Coordinates of C-alpha atoms in Angstrom, one line a residue:
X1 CA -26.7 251.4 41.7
X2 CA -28.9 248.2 42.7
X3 CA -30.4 247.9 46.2
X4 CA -29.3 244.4 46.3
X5 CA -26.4 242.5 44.8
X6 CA -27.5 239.7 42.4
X7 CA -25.7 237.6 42.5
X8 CA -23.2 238.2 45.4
X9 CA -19.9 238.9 44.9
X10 CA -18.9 235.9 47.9
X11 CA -20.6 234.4 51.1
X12 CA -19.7 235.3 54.3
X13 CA -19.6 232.2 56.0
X14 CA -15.7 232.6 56.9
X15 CA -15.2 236.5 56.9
X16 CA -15.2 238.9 59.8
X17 CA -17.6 240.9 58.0
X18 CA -19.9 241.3 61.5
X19 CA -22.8 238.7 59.5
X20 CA -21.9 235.7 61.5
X21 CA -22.7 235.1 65.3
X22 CA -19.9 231.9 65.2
X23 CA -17.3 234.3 63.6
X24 CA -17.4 237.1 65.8
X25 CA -16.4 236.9 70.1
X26 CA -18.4 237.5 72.9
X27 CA -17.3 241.2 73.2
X28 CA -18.3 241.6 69.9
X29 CA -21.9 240.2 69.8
X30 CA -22.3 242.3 73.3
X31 CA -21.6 245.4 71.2
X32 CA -23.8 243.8 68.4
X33 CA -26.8 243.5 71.0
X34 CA -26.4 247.0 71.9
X35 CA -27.6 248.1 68.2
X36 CA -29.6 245.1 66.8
X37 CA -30.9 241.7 69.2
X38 CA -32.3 239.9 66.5
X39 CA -31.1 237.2 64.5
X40 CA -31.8 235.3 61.7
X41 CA -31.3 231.8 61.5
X42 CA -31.2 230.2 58.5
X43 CA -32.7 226.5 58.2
X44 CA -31.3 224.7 54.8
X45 CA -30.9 220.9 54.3
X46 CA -28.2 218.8 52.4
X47 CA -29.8 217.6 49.8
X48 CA -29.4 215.5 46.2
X49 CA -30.1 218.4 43.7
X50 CA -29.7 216.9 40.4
X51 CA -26.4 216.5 38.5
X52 CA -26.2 220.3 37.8
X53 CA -26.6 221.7 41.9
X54 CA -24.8 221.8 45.3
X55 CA -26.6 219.4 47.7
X56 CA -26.4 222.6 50.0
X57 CA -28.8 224.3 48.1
X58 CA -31.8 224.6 50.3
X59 CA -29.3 226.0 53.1
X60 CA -27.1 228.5 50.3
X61 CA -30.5 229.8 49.2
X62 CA -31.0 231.4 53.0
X63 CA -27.6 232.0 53.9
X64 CA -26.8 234.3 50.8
X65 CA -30.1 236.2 51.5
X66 CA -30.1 236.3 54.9
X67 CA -26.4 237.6 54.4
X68 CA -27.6 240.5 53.0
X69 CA -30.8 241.4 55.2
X70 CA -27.8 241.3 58.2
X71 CA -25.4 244.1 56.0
X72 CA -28.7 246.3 55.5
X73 CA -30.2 246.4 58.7
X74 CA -27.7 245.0 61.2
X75 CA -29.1 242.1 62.4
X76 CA -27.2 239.1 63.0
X77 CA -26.9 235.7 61.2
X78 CA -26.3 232.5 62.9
X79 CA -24.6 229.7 60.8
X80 CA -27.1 227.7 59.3
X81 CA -28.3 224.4 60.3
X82 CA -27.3 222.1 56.9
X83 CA -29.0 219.1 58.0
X84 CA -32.9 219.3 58.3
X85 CA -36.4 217.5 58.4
X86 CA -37.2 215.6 55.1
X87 CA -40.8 213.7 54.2
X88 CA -40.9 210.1 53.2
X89 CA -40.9 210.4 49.6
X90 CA -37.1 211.8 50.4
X91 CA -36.1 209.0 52.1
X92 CA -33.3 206.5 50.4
X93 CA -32.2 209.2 47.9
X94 CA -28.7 209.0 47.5
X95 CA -26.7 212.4 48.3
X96 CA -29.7 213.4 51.4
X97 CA -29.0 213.4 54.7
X98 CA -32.6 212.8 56.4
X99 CA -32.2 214.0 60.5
X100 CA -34.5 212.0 62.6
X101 CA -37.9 214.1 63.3
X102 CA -37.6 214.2 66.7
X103 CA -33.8 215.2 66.8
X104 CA -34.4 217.7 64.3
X105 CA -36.8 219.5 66.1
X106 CA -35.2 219.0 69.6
X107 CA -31.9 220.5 67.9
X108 CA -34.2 224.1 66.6
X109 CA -35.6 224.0 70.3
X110 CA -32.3 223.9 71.2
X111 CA -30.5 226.2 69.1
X112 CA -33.7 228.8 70.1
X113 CA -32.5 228.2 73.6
X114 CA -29.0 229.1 73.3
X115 CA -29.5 232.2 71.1
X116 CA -32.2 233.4 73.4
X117 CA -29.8 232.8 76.6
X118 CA -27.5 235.2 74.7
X119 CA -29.4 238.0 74.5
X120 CA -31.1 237.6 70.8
X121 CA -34.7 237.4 72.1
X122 CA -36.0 238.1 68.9
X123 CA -35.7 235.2 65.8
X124 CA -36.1 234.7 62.4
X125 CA -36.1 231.3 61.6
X126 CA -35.5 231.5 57.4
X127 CA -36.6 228.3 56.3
X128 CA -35.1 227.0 52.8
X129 CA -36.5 223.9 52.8
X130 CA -39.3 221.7 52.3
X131 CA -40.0 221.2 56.2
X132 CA -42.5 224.6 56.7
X133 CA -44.5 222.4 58.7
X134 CA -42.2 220.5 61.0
X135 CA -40.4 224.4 61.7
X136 CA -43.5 225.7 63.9
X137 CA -43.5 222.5 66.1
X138 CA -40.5 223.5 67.3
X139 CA -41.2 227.0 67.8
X140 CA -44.4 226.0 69.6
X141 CA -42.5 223.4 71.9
X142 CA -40.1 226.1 72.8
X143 CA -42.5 228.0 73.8
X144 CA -44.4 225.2 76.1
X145 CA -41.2 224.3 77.9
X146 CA -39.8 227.5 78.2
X147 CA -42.6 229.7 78.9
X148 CA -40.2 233.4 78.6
X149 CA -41.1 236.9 76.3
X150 CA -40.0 236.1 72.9
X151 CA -40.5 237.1 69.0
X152 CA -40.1 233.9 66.9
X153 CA -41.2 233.9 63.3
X154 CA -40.7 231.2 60.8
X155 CA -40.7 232.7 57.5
X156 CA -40.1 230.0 54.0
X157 CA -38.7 232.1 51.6
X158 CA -41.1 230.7 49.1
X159 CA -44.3 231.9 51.1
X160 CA -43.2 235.9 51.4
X161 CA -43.7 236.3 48.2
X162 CA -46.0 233.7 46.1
X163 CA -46.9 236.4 43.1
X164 CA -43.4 235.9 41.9
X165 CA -43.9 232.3 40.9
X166 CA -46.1 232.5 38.1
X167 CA -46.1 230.5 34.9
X168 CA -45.5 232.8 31.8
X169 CA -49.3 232.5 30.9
X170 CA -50.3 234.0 34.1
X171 CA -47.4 236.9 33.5
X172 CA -45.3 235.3 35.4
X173 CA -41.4 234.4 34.1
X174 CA -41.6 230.7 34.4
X175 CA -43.0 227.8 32.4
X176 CA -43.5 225.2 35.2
X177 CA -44.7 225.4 38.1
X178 CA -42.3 224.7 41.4
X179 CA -41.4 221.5 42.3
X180 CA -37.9 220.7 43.2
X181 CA -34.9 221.0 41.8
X182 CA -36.3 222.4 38.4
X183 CA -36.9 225.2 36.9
X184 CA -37.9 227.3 39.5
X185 CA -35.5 226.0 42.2
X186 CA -32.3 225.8 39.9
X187 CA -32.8 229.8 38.5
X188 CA -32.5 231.2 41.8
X189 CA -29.7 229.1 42.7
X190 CA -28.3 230.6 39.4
X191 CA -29.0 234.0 41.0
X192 CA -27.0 233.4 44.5
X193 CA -24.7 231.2 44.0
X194 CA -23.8 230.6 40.2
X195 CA -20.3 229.4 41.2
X196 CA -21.5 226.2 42.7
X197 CA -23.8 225.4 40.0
X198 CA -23.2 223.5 36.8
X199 CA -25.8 224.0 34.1
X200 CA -24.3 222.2 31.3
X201 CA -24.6 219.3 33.0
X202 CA -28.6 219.9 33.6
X203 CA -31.2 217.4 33.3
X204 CA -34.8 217.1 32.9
X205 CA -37.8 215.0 34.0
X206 CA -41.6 214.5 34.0
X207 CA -43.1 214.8 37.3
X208 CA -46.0 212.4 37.6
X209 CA -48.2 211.6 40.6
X210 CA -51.0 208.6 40.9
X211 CA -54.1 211.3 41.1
X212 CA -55.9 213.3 38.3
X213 CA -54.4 217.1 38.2
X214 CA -55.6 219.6 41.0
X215 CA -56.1 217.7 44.2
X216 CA -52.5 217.8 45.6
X217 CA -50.7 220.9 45.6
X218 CA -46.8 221.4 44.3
X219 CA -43.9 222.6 46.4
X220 CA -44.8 225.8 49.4
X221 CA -48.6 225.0 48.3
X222 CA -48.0 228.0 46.0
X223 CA -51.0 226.7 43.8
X224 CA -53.4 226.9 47.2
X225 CA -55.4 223.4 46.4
X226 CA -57.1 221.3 48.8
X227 CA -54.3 218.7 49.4
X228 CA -50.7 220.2 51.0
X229 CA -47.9 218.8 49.1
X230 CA -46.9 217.4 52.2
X231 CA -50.3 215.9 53.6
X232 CA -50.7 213.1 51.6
X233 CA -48.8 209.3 51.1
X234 CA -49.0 207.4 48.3
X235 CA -50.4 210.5 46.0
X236 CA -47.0 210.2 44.3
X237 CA -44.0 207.8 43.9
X238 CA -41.0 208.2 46.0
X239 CA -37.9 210.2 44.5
X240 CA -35.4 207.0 44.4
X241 CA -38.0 205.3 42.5
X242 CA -39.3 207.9 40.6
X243 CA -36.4 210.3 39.5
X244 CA -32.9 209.1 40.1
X245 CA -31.9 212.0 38.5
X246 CA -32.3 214.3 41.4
X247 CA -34.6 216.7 39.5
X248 CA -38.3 216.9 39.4
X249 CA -38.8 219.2 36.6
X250 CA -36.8 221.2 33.9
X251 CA -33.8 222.5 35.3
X252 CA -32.8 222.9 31.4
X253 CA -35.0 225.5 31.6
X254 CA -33.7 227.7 34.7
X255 CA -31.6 230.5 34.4
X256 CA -30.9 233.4 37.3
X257 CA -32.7 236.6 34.9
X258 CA -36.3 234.5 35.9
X259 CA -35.4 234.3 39.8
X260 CA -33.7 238.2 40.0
X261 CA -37.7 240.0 40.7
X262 CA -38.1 237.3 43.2
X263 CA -35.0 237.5 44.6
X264 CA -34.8 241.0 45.1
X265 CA -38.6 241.1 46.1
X266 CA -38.0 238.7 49.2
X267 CA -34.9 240.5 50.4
X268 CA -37.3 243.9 50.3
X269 CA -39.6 241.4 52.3
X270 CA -37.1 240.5 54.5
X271 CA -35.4 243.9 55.8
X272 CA -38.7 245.3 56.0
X273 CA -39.8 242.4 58.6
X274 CA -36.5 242.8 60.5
X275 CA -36.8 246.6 60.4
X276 CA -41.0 247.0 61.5
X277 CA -39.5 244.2 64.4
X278 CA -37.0 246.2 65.5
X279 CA -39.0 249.7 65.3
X280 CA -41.9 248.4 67.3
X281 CA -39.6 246.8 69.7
X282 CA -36.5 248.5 70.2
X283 CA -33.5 246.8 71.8
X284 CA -34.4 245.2 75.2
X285 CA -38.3 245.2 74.3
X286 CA -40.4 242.5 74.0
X287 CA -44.6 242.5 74.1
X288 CA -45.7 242.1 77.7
X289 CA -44.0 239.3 79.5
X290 CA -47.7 238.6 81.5
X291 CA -49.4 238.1 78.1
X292 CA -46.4 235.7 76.6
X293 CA -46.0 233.4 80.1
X294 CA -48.0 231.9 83.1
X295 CA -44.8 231.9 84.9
X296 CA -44.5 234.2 88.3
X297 CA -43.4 237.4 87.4
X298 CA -40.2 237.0 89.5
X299 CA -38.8 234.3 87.5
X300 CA -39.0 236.2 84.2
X301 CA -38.1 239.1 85.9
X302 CA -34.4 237.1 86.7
X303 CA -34.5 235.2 83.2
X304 CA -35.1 238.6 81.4
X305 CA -31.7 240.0 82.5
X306 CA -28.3 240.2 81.0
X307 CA -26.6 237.5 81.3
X308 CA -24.1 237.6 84.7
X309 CA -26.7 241.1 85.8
X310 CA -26.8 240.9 89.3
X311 CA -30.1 238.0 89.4
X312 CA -29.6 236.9 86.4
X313 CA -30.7 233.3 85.6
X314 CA -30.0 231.2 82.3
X315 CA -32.9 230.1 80.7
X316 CA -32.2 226.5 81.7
X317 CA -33.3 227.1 84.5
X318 CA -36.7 227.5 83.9
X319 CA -37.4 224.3 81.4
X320 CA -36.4 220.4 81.6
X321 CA -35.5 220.3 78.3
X322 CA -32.9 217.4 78.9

């Protein structure tokens, strides 16, 4: 029998299956706590796909694999955030719903926050997205504000495992390299989630940029050059311009067989992570509170309790984040 299922039989999203922190009460997330305090929080977008794709894509891609991580090990999955970050050759494209860069990363700060004031101390924010670099700024401003013991990892699902992506000439399964919405994107949507996609109604494009070949990398920098695909304006046109379509790249070409090795590789990733987390710090650990903080020892020492243990305080009241 296979480790993992490919595709899933359903999401969980609605089911009392003990994924979902937002479908489950407070005296079942206690118990919850008791076995597992970390949770995964998946970071998608809503975003024009193409003709063929759900614009939830970017956020089905980390739900249905975060999904099963949570079934294996027992961690916990918070519903995902569907609106995210996107750069300015997103903006105008019908179908995406850009969030403000500031709001967006005030909101992860925030929803950091509250799932640390809960007791899940430990975080895993899955990133599904093309905003890898806006994910850490959060992280980091959490941090300065709060100032309290925590394990926070952003992990971009295209980063865990970058062998996977190769072109057929390299021995790799695919014959372009990742962009967005194409090939590479569309086949493991095929894999997860086949029921929302439509490949019969798949299109194709050339993508095109204003600079010779090699200088400015594709999508998740997978090709390591020089340039980010993100640190650069005017290398390229702008998607509304550009490709109407949706698609940058051959999503003709996808299909869920080429995604299933990756797939299954980054959900081996993926418990392993949440398991070596939760062996080297069991539940209720966390590395040295004096090496994570400056803060007096007497206010972590309050903030580190359960919440409502006698001298418990929340952790708003350490940070003005307001």
């Amino acid at each position: 029998m296979p480790k993992w299922e490919i595709p899933p039989k359903e999401g969980h999203m609605e089911k009392p299956s003990g994924v979902y922190y937002q479908t489950m009460t407070m005296k079942e997330i206690e118990e919850r706590l008791k076995k597992c305090d970390l949770i995964i929080i998946p970071v998608g977008s809503t975003e024009n796909h193409g003709p063929n794709a759900p614009t939830g894509e970017d956020t089905f891609l980390v739900t249905r694999m975060a999904e099963q991580v949570a079934l294996k090990t027992g961690c916990t999955v918070a519903e995902p955030i569907w609106y995210g970050f996107h750069p300015y050759h997103h903006i105008g494209m019908p179908g995406t719903v850009p969030v403000k860069d500031e709001a967006f990363i005030d909101l992860l700060v925030s929803v950091i926050a509250g799932f640390w004031n809960a007791g899940f101390r430990k975080q895993i924010l899955l990133n599904g997205h093309g905003q890898e670099f806006v994910i850490p700024v959060a992280i980091h401003k959490f941090a300065k504000i709060f100032q309290v013991p925590a394990m926070i990892f952003n992990v971009n699902w295209y980063h865990a495992i970058q062998d996977k992506f190769k072109l057929k000439k390299d021995g790799g399964p695919y014959e372009t390299n990742f962009i967005h919405a194409d090939e590479v994107e569309t086949s493991w949507s095929l894999a997860l989630f086949p029921e929302f996609c439509h490949q019969e109604w798949a299109v194709d494009t050339t993508p095109r940029g204003y600079m010779p070949e090699g200088h400015i990398d594709k999508a998740g920098n997978l090709l390591h050059r020089a340039i980010a695909w993100y640190g650069h304006v005017g290398g390229g046109p702008i998607e509304v311009a550009a490709y109407p379509e949706g698609v940058v790249g051959k999503a003709t070409k996808a299909s869920a067989e080429k995604a299933k090795e990756g797939v299954e590789a980054l959900l081996d990733y993926l418990e392993k992570l949440v398991n070596d987390i939760m062996k080297t710090y069991p539940v209720g650990k966390l590395p040295p509170a004096n090496e994570l903080s400056q803060r007096p020892k007497e206010e972590l020492d309050a903030a580190l309790k359960k919440p409502f243990e006698p001298g418990w305080r929340s952790i708003y009241s350490l940070g003005n984040m307001w």
